[in-house]
Backbone as JSON Lines, residues from 0, in Angstrom:
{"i":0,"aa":"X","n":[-18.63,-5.17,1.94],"ca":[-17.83,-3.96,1.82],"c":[-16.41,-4.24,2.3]}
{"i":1,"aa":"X","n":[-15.48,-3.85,1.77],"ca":[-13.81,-3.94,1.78],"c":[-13.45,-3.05,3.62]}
{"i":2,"aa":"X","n":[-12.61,-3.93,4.06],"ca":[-12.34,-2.95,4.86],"c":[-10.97,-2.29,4.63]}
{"i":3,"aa":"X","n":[-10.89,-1.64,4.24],"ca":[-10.06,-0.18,3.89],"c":[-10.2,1.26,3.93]}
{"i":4,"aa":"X","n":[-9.23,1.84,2.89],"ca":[-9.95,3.25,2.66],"c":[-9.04,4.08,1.49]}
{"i":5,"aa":"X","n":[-9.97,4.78,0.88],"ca":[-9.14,6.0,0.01],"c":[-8.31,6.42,0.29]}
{"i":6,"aa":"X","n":[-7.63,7.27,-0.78],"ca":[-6.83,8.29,-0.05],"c":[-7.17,9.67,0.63]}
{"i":7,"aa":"X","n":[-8.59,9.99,0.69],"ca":[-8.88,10.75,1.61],"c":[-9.71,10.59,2.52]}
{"i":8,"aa":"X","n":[-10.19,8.88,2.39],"ca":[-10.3,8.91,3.97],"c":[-9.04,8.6,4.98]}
{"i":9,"aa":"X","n":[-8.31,8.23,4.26],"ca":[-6.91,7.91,4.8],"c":[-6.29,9.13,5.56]}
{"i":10,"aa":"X","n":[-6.34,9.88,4.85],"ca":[-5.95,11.28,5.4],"c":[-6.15,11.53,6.45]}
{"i":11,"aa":"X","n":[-7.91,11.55,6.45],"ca":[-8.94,12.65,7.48],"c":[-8.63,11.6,8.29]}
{"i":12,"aa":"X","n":[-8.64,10.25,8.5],"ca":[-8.56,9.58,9.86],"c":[-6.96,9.1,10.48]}
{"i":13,"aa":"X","n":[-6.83,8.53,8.98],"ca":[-4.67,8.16,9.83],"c":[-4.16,9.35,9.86]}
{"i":14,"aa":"X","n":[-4.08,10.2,9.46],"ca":[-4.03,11.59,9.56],"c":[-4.25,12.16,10.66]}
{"i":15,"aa":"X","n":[-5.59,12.3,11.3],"ca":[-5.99,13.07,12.03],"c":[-5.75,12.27,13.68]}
{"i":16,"aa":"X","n":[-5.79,11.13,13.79],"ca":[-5.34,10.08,14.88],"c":[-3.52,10.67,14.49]}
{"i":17,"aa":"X","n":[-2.76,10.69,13.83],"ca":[-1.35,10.28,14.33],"c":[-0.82,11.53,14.37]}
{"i":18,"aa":"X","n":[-1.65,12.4,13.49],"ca":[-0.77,13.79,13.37],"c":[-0.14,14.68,14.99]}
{"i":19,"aa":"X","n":[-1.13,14.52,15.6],"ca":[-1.18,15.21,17.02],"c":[-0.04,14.77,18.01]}
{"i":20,"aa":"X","n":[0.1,13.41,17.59],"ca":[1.3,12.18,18.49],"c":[2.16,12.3,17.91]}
{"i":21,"aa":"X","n":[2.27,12.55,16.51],"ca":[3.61,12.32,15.6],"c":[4.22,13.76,15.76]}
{"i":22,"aa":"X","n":[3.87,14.77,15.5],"ca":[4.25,16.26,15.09],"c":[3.78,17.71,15.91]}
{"i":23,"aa":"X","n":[3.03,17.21,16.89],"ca":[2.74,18.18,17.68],"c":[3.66,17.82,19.21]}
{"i":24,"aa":"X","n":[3.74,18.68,20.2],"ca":[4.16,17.89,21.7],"c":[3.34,17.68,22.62]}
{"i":25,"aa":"X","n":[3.54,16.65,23.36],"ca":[2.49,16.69,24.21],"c":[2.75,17.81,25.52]}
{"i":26,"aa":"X","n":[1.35,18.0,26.28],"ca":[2.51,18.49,27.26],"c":[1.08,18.41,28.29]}
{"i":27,"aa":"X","n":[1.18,18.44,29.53],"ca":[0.51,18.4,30.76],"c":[-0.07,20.35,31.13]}
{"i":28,"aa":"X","n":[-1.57,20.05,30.71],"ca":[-2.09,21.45,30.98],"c":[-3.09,21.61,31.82]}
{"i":29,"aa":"X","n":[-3.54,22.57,32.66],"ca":[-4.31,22.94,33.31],"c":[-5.72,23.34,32.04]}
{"i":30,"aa":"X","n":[-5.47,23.41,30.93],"ca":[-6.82,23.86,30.35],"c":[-7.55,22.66,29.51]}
{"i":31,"aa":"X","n":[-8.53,22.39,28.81],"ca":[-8.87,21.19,27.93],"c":[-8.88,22.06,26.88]}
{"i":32,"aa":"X","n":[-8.99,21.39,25.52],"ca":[-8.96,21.84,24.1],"c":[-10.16,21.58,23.83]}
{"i":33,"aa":"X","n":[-11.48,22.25,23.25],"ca":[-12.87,21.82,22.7],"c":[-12.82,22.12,21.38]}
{"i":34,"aa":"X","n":[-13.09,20.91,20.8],"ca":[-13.2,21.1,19.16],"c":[-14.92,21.18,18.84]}
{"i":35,"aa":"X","n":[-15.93,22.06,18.22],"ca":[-16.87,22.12,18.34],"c":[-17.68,21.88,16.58]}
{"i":36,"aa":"X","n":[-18.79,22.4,16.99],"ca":[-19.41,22.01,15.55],"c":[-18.52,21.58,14.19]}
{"i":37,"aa":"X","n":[-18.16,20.45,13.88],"ca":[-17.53,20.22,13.36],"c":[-18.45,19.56,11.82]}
{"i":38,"aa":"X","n":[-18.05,20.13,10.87],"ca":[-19.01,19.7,9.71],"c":[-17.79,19.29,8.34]}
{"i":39,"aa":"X","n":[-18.48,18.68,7.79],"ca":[-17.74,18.25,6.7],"c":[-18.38,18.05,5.08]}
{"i":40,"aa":"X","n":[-17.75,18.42,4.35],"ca":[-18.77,17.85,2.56],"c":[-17.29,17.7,1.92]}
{"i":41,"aa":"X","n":[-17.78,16.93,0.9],"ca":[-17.02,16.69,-0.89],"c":[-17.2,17.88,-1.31]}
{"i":42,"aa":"X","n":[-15.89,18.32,-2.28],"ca":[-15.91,19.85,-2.72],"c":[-15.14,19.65,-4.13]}
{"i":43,"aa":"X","n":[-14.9,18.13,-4.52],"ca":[-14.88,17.71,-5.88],"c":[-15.36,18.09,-6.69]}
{"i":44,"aa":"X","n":[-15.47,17.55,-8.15],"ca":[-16.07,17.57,-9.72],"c":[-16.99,16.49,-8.95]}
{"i":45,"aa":"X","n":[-18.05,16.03,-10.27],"ca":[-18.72,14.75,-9.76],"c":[-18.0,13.95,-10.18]}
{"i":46,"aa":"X","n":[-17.1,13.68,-11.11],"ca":[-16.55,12.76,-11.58],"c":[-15.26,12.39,-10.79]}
{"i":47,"aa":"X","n":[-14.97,13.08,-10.33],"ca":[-13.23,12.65,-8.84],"c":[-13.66,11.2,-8.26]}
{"i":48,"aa":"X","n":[-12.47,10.59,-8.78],"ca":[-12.67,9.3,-7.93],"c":[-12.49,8.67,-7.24]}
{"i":49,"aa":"X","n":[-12.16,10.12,-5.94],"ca":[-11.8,9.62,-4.41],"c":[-12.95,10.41,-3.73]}
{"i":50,"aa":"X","n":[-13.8,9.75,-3.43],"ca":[-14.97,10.56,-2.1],"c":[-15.08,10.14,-1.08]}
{"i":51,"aa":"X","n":[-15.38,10.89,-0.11],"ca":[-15.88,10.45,1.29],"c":[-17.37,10.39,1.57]}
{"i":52,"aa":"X","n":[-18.09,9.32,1.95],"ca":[-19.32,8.82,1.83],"c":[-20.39,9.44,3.35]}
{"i":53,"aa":"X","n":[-19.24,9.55,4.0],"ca":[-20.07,9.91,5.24],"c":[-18.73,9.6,6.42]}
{"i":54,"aa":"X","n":[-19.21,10.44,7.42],"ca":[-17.66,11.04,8.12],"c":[-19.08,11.49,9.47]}
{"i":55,"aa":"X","n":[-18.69,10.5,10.97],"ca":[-19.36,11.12,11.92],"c":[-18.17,10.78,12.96]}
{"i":56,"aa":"X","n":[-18.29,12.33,13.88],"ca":[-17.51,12.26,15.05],"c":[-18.18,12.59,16.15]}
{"i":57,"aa":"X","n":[-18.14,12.16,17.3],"ca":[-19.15,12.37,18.7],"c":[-18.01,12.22,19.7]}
{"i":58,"aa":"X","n":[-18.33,12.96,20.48],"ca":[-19.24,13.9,21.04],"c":[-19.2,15.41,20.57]}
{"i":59,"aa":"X","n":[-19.92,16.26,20.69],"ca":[-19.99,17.53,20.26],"c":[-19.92,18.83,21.59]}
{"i":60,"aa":"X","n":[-19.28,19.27,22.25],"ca":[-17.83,19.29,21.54],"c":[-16.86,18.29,21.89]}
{"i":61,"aa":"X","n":[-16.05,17.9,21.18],"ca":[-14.87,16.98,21.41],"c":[-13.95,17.4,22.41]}
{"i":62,"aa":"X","n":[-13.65,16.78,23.02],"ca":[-12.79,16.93,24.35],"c":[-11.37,16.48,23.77]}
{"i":63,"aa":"X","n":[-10.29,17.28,24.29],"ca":[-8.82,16.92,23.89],"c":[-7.93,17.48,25.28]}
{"i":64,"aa":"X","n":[-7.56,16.58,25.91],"ca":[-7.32,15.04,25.75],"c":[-9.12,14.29,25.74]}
{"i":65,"aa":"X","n":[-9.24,13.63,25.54],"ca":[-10.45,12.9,25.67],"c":[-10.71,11.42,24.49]}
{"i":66,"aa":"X","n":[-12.12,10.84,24.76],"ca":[-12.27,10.29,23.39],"c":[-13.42,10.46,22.57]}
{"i":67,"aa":"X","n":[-13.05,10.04,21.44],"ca":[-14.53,10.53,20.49],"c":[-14.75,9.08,20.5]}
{"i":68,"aa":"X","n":[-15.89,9.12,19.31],"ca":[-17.03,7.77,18.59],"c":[-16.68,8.25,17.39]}
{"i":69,"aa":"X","n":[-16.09,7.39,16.63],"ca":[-16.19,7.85,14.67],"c":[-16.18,6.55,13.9]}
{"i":70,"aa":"X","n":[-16.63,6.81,12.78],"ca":[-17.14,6.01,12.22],"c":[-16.94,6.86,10.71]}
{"i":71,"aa":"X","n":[-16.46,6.07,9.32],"ca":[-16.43,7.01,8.49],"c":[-16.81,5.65,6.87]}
{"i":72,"aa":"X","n":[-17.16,6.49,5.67],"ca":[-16.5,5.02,4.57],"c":[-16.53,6.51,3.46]}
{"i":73,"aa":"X","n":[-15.52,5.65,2.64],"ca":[-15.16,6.52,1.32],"c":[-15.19,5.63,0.52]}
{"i":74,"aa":"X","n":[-14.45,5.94,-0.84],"ca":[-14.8,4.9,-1.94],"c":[-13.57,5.98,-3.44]}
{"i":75,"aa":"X","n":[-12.64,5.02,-3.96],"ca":[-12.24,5.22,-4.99],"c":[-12.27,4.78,-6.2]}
{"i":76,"aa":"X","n":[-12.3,4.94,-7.14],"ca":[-12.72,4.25,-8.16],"c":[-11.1,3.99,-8.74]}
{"i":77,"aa":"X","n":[-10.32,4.35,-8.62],"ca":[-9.35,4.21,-9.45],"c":[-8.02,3.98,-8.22]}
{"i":78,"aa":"X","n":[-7.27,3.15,-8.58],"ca":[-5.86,3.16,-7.58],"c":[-4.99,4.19,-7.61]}
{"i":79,"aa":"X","n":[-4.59,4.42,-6.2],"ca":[-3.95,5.7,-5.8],"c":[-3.11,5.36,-5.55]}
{"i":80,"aa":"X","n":[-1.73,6.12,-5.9],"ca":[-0.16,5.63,-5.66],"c":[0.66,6.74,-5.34]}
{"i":81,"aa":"X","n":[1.79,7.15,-5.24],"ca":[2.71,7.69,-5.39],"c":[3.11,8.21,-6.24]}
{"i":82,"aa":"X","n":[3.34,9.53,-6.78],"ca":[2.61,10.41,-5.73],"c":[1.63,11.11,-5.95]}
{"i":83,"aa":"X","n":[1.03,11.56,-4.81],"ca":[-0.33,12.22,-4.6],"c":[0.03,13.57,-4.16]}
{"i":84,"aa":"X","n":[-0.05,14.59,-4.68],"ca":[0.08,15.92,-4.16],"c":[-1.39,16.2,-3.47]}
{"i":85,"aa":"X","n":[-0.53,16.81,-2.53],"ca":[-2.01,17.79,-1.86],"c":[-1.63,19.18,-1.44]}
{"i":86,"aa":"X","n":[-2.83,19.73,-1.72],"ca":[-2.89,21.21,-1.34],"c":[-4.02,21.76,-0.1]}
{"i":87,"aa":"X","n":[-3.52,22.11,0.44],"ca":[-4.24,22.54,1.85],"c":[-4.62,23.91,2.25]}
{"i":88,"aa":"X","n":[-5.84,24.43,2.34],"ca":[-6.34,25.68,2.57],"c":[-6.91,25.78,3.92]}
{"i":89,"aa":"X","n":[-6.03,26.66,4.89],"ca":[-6.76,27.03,6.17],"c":[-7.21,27.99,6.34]}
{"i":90,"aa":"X","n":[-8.39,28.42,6.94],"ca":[-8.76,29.68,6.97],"c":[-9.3,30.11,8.35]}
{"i":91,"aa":"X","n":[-8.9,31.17,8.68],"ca":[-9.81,31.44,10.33],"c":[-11.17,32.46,10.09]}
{"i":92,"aa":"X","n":[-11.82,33.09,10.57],"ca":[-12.86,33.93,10.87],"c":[-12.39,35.14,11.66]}
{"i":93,"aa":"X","n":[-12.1,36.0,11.21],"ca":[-11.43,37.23,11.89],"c":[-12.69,38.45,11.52]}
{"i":94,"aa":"X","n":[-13.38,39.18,12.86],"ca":[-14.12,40.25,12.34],"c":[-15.1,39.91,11.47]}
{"i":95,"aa":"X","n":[-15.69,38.47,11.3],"ca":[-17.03,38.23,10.18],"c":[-16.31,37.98,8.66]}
{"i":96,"aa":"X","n":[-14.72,37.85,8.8],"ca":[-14.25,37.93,7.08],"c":[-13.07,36.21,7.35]}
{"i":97,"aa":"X","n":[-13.15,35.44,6.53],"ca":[-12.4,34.79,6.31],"c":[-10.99,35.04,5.93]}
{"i":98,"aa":"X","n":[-9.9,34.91,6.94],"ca":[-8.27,35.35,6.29],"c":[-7.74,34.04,6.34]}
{"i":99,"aa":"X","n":[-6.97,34.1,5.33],"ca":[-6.06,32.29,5.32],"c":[-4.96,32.32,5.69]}
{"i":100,"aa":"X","n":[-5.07,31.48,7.08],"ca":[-3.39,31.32,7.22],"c":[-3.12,30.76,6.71]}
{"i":101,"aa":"X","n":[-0.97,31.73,6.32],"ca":[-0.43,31.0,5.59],"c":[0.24,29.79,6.28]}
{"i":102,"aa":"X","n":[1.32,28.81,5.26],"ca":[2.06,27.7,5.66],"c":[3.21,28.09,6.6]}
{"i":103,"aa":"X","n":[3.45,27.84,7.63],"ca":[4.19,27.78,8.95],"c":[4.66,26.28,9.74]}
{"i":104,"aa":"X","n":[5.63,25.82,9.58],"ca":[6.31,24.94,10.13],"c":[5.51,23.52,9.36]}
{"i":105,"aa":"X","n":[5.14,23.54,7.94],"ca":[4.28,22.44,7.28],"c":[2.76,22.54,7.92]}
{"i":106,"aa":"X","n":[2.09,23.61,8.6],"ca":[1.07,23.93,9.18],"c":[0.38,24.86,8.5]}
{"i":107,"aa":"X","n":[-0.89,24.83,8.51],"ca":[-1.57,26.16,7.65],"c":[-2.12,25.74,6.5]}
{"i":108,"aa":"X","n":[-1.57,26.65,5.37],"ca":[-2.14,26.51,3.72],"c":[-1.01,25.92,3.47]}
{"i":109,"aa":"X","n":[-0.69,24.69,3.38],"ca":[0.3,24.22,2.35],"c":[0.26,23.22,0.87]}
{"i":110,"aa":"X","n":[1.41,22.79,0.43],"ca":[1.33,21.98,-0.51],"c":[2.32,21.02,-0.13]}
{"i":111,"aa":"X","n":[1.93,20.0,0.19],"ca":[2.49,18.89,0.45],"c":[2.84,18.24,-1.38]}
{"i":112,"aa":"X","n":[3.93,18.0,-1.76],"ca":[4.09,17.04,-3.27],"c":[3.46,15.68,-3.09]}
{"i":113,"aa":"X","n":[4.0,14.76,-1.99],"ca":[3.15,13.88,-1.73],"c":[2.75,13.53,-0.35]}
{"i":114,"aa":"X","n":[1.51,13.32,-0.88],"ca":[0.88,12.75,0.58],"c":[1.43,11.67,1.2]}
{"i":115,"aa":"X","n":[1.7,10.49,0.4],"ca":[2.11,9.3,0.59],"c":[3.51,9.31,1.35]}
{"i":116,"aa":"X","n":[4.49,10.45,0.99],"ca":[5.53,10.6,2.08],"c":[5.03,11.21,2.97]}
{"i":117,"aa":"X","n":[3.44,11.39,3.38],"ca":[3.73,12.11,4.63],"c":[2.98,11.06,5.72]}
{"i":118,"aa":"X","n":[2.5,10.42,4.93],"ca":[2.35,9.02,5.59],"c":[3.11,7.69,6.18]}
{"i":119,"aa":"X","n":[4.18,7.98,5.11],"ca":[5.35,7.06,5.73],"c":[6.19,7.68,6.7]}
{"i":120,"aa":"X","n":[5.76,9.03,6.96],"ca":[6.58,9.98,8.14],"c":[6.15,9.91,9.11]}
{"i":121,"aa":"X","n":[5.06,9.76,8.7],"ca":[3.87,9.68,10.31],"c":[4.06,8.25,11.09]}
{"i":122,"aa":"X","n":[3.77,7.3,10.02],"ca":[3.54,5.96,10.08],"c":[4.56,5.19,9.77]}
{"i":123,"aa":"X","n":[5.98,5.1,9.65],"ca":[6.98,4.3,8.95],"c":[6.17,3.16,8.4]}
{"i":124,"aa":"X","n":[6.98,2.75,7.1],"ca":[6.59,1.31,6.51],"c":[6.89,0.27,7.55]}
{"i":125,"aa":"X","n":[6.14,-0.66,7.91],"ca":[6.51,-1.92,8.69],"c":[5.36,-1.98,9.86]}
{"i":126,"aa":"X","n":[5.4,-0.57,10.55],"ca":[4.83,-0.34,11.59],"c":[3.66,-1.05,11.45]}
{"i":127,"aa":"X","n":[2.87,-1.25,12.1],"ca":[1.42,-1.67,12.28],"c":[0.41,-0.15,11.76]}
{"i":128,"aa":"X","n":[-0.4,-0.32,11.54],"ca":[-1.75,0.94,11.45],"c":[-2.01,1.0,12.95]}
{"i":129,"aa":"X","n":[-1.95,2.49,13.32],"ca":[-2.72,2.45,14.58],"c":[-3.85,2.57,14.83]}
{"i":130,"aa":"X","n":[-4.63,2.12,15.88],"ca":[-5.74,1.83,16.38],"c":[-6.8,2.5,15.98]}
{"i":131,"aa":"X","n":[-8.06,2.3,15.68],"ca":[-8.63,1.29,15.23],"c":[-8.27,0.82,13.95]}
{"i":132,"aa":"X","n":[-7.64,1.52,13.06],"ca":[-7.43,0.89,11.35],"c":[-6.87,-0.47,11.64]}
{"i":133,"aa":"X","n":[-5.56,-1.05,12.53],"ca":[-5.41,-2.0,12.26],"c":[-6.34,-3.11,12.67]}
{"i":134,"aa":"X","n":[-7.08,-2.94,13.73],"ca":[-8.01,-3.92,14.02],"c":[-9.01,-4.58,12.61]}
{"i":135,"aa":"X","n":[-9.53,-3.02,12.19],"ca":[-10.18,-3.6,10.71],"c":[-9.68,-3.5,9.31]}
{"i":136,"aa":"X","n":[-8.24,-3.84,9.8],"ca":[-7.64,-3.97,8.55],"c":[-7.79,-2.62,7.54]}
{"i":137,"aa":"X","n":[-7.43,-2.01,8.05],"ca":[-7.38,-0.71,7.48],"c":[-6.14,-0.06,6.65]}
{"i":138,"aa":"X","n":[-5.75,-0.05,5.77],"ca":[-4.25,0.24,5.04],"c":[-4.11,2.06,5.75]}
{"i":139,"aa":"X","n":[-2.73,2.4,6.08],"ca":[-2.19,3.41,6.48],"c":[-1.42,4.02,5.29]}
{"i":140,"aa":"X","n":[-0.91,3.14,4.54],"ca":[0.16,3.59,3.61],"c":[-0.64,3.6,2.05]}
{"i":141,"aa":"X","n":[0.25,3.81,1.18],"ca":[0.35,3.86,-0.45],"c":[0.61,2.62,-0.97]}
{"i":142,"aa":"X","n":[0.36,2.1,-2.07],"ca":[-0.8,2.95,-2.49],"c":[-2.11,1.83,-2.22]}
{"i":143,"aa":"X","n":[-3.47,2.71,-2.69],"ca":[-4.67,2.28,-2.11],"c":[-5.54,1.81,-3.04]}
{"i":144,"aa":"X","n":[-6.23,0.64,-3.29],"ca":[-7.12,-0.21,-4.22],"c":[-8.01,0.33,-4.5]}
{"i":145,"aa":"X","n":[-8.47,0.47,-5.77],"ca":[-10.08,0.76,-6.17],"c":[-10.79,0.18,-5.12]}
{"i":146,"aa":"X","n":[-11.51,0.64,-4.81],"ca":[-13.05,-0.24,-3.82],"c":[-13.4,1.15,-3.25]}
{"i":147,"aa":"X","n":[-14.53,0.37,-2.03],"ca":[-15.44,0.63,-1.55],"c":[-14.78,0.56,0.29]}
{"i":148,"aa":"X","n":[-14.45,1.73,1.12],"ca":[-13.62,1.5,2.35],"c":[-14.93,1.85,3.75]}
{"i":149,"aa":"X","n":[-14.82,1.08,4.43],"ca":[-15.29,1.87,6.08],"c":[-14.97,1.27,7.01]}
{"i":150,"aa":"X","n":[-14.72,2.33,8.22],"ca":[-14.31,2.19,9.74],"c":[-15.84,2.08,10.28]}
{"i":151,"aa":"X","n":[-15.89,1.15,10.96],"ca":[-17.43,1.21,11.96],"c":[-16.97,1.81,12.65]}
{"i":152,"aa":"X","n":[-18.16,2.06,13.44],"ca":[-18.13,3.13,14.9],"c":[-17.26,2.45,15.88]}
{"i":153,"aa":"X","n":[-16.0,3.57,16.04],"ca":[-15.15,3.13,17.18],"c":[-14.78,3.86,18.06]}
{"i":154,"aa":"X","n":[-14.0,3.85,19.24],"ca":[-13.58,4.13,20.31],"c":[-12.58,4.8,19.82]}
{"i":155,"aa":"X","n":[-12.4,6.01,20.11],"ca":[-10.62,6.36,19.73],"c":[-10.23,7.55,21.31]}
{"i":156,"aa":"X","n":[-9.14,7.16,21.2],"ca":[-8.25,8.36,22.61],"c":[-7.19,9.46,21.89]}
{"i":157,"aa":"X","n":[-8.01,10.21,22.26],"ca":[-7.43,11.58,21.46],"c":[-6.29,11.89,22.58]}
{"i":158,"aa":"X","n":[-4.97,11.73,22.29],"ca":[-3.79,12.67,23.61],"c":[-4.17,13.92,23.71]}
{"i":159,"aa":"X","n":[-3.45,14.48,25.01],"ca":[-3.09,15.72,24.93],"c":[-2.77,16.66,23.95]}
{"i":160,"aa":"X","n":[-2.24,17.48,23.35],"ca":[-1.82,18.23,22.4],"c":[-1.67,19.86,22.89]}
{"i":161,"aa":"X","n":[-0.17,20.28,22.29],"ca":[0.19,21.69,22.06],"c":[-0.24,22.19,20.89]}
{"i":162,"aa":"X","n":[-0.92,22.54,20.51],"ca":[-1.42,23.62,19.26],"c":[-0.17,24.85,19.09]}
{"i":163,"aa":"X","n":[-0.05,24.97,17.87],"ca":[0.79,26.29,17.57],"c":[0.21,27.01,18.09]}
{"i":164,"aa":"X","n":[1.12,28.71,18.34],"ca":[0.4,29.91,18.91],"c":[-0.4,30.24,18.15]}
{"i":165,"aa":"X","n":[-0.59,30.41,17.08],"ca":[-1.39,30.89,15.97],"c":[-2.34,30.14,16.05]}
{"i":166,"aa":"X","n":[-2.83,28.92,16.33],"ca":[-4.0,28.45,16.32],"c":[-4.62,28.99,17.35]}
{"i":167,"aa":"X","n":[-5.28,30.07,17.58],"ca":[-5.74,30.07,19.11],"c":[-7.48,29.67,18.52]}
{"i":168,"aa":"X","n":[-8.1,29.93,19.94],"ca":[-9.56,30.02,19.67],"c":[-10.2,30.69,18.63]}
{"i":169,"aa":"X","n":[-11.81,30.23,18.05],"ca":[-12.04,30.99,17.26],"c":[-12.69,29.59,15.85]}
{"i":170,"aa":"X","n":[-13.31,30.42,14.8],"ca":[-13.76,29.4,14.1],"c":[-13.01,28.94,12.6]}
{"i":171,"aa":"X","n":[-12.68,27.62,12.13],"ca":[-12.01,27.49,11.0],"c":[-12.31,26.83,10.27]}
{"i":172,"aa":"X","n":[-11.77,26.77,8.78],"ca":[-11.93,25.81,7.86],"c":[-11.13,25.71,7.1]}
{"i":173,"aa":"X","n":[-10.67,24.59,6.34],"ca":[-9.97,24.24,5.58],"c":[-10.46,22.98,4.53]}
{"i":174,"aa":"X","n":[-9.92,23.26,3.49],"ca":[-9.85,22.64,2.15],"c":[-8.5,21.52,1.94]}
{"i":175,"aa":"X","n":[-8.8,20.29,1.07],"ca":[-7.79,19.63,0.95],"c":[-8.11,19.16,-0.13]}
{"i":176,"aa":"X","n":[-6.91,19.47,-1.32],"ca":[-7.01,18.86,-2.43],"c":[-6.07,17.92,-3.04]}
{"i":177,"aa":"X","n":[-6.55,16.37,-3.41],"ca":[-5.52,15.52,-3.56],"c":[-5.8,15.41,-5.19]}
{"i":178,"aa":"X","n":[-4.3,15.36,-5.84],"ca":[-4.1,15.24,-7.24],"c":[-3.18,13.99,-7.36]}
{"i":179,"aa":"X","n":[-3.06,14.02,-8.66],"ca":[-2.2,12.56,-8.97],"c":[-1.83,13.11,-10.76]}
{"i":180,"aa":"X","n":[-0.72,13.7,-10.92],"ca":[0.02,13.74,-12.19],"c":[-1.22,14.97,-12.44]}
{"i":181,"aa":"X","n":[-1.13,15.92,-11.92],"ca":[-2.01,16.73,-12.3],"c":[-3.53,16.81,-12.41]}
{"i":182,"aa":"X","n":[-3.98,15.87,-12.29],"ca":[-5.54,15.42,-12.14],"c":[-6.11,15.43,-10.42]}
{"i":183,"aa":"X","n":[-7.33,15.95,-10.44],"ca":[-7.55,16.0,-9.43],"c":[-8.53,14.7,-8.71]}
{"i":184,"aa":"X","n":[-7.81,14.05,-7.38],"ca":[-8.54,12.83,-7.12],"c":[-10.02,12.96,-6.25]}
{"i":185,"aa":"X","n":[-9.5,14.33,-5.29],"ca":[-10.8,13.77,-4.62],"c":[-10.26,15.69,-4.12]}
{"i":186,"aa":"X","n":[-11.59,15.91,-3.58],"ca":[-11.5,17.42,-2.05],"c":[-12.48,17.04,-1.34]}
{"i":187,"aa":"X","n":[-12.08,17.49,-0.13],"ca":[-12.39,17.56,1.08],"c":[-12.2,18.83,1.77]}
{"i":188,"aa":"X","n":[-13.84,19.51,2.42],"ca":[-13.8,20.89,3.2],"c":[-14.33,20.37,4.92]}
{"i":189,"aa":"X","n":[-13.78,20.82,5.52],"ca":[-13.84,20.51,6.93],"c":[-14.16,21.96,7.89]}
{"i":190,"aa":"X","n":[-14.54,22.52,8.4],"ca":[-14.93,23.12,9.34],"c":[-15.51,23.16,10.84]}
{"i":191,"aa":"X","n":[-14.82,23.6,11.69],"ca":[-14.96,23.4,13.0],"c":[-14.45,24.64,13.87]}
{"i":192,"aa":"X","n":[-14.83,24.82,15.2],"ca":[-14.65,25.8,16.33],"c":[-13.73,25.03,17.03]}
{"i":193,"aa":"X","n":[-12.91,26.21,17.76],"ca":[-11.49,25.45,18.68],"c":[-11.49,26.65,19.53]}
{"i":194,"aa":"X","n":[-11.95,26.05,21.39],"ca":[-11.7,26.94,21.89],"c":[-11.35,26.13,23.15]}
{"i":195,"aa":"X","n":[-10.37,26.51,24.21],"ca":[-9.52,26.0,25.44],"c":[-11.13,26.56,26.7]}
{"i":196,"aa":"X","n":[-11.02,25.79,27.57],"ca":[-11.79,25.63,28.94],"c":[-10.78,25.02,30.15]}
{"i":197,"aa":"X","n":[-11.27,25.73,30.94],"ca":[-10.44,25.09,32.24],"c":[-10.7,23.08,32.84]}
């Protein structure tokens, strides 16, 4: 098996490791952040030829600052380049009814045109992949090879993090849909609980 990854496992993990360091602030708090039941599926056609094969994160609930165990592999059938639009659906649980927040500071429901610039924002070209991708040779950037990608089970250190006000506690989900010239490559639905403890 290749060690790499799609463009949506690329996302959910270089993504989800740099976003917090790159675009959020850190800051020194008296409370912890718990990310809880956290679940995930493909929300593709069968035919999309970016999927995610299997996606595990431990401990339950996730501690922030803290570290998890993850381990993930996806698989594309076709090469992914520049550019990749994505569209992003967040939603909270208000009163038993799903309301979607909207896009706020590139946060929320948005539409990113390409993903791939938001990767070179996160990640400049040159830089190294951060930890664990570069150890297993993991590509961060655009564009990404047909194959077969996975991260073994690794160690990761989640920082601190300021969450927008609007994110407070409470349960969410969101949708992510990556296209390429109008075609759709791959979706991804994610759902999880976020609530602060002393």
């Amino acid at each position: 098996m290749t060690h790499g990854q799609g463009i949506l496992f690329s996302f959910c993990i270089a993504s989800l490791l740099t976003l917090s360091a790159c675009t959020w602030h850190s800051k020194q708090r008296e409370k912890t952040l718990l990310l809880s039941s956290f679940a995930w599926k493909n929300c593709g056609a069968p035919d999309d030829p970016a999927v995610m094969k299997s996606l595990s994160i431990q401990p339950d609930p996730i501690k922030i600052p803290g570290k998890v165990v993850a381990s993930a592999s996806g698989k594309t059938t076709v090469p992914l380049a520049s550019p990749l639009s994505m569209n992003v659906s967040l939603e909270k649980e208000v009163a038993g009814f799903w309301v979607k927040i909207p896009c706020l500071e590139q946060l929320g429901s948005c539409h990113y045109p390409d993903g791939c610039s938001l990767l070179d924002m996160l990640i400049p070209p040159g830089q190294e992949c951060p930890e664990p991708l570069h150890t297993y040779g993991i590509p961060c950037h655009c564009p990404f090879k047909a194959g077969d990608y996975s991260l073994p089970q690794s160690e990761i250190k989640l920082p601190d993090i300021e969450l927008p006000f609007w994110l407070t506690n409470g349960n969410y989900r969101a949708q992510g849909v990556v296209a390429s010239n109008g075609k759709e490559m791959g979706c991804l639905k994610v759902a999880l609980s976020v609530h602060s403890a002393k």
